[in-house]
mmCIF file of C-alpha atoms in Angstrom:
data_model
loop_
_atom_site.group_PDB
_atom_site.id
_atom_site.type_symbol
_atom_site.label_atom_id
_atom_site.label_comp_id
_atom_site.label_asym_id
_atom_site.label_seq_id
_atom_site.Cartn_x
_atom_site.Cartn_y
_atom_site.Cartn_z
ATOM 1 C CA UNK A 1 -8.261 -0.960 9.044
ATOM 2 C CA UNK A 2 -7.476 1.303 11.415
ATOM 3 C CA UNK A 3 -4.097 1.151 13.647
ATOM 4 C CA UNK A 4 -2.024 3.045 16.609
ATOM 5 C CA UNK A 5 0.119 5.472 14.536
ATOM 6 C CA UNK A 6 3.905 5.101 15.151
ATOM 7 C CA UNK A 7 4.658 8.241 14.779
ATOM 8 C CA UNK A 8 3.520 12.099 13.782
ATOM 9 C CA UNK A 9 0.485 13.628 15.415
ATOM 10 C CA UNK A 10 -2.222 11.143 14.112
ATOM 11 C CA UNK A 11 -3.512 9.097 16.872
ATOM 12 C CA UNK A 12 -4.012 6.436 14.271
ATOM 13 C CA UNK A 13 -3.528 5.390 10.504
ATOM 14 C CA UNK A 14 -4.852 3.484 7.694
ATOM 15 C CA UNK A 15 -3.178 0.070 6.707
ATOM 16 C CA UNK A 16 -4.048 -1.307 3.290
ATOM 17 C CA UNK A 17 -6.120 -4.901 2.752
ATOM 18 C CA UNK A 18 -2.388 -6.009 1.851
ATOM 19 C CA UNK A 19 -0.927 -5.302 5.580
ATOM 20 C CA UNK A 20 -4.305 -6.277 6.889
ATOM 21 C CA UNK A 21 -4.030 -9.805 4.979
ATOM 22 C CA UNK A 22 -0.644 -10.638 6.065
ATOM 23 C CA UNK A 23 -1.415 -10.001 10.477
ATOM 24 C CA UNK A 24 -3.340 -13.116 9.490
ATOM 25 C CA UNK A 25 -0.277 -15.019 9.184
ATOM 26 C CA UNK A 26 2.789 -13.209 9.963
ATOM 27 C CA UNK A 27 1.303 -10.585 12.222
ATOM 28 C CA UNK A 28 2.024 -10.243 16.019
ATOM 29 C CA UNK A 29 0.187 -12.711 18.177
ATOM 30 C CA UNK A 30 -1.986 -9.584 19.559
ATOM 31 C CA UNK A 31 -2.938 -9.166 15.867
ATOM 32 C CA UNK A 32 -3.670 -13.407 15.082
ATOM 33 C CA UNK A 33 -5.829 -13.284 18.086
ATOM 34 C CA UNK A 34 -7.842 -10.235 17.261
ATOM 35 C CA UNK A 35 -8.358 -11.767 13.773
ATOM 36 C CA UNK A 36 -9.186 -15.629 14.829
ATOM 37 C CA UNK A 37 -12.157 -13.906 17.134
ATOM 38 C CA UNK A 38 -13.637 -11.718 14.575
ATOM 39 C CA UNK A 39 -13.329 -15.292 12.120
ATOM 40 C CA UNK A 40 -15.283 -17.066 15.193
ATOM 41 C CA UNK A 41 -18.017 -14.205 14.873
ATOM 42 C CA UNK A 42 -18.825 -14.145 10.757
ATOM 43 C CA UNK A 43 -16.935 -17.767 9.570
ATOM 44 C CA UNK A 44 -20.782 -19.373 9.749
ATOM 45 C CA UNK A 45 -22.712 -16.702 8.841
ATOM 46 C CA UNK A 46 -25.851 -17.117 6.471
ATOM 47 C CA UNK A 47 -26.931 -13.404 6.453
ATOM 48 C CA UNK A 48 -30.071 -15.021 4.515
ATOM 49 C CA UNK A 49 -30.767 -17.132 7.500
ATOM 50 C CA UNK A 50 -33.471 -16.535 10.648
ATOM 51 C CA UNK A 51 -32.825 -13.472 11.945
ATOM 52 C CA UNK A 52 -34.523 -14.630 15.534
ATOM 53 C CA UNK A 53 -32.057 -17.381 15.888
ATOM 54 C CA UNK A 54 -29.053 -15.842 14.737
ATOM 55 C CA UNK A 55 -27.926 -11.812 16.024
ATOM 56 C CA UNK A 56 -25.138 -11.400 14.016
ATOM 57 C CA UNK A 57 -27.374 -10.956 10.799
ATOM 58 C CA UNK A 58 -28.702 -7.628 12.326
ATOM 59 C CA UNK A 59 -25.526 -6.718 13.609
ATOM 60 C CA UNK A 60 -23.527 -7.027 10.722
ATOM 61 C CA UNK A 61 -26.728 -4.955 9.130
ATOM 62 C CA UNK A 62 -25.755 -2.416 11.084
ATOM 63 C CA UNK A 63 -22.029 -2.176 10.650
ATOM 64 C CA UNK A 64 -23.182 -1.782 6.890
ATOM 65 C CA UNK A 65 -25.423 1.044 7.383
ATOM 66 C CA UNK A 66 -22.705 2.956 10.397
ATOM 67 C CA UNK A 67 -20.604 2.381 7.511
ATOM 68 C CA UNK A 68 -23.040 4.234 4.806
ATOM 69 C CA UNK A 69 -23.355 7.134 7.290
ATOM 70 C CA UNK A 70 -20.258 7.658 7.581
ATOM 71 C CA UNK A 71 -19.511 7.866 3.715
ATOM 72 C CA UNK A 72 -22.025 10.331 3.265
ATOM 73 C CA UNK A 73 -20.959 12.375 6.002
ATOM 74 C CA UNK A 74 -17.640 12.401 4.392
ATOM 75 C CA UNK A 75 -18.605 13.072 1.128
ATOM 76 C CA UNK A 76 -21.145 15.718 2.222
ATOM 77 C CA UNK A 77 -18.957 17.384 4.172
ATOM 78 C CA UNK A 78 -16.950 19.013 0.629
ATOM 79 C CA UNK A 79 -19.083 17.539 -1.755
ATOM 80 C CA UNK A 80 -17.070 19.622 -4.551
ATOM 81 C CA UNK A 81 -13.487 18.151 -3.292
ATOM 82 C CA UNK A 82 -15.223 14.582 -2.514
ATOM 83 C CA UNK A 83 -12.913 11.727 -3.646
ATOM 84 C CA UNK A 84 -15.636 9.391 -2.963
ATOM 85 C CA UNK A 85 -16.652 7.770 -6.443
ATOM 86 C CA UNK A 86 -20.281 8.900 -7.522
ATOM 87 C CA UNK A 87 -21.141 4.926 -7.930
ATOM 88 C CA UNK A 88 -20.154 4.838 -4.219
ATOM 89 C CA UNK A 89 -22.198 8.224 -3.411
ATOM 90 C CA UNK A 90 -25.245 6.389 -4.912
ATOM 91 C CA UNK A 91 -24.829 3.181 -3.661
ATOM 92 C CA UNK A 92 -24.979 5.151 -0.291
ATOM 93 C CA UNK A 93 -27.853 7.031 -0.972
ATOM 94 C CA UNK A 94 -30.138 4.050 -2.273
ATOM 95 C CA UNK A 95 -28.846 2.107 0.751
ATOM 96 C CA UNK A 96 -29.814 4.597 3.555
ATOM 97 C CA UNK A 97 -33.077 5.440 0.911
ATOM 98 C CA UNK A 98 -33.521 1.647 1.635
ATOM 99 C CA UNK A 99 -33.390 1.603 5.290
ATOM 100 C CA UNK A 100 -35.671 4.955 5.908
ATOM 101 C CA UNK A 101 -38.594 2.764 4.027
ATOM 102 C CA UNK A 102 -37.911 -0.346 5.377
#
């Protein structure tokens, strides 16, 4: 996750699942709020149910595959410096493979 940096001249910075786990409970209200809406949005979520009755099965679809371009991108970018795990790079690969046939 992605925050306002403090400090420095990063507009933001990365917080680990650790920090991310504990806004959950200890976190500023700001933070609890953001959290309980996203739980409202994927709580209930049967990504194997009807797509025409439910939107958040394509949407989350797509958060998967923005994700996917983005890791290649990344890795592409310096493929010989990459510190993207192959088994990631191919995971990537079969999964936008997956989405050009489909």
């Amino acid at each position: 996750m992605l925050r306002d940096a403090q400090m420095g001249q990063r507009q933001f910075e990365v917080i680990g699942y650790k920090q991310f786990e504990a806004m959950g409970s200890n976190g500023e209200e700001e933070d609890r709020l953001w959290l309980r809406r996203l739980n409202t949005v994927i709580d209930d979520l049967d990504i194997g149910g009807d797509r025409t009755r439910d939107a958040r099965i394509d949407q989350l679809g797509e958060i998967y595959m923005a994700t996917a371009r983005i890791i290649e991108a990344l890795h592409s970018d310096d493929a010989a410096r990459s510190r993207i795990f192959p088994a990631t790079v191919r995971a990537v690969e079969e999964a936008l493979a997956s989405s050009m046939a489909g």
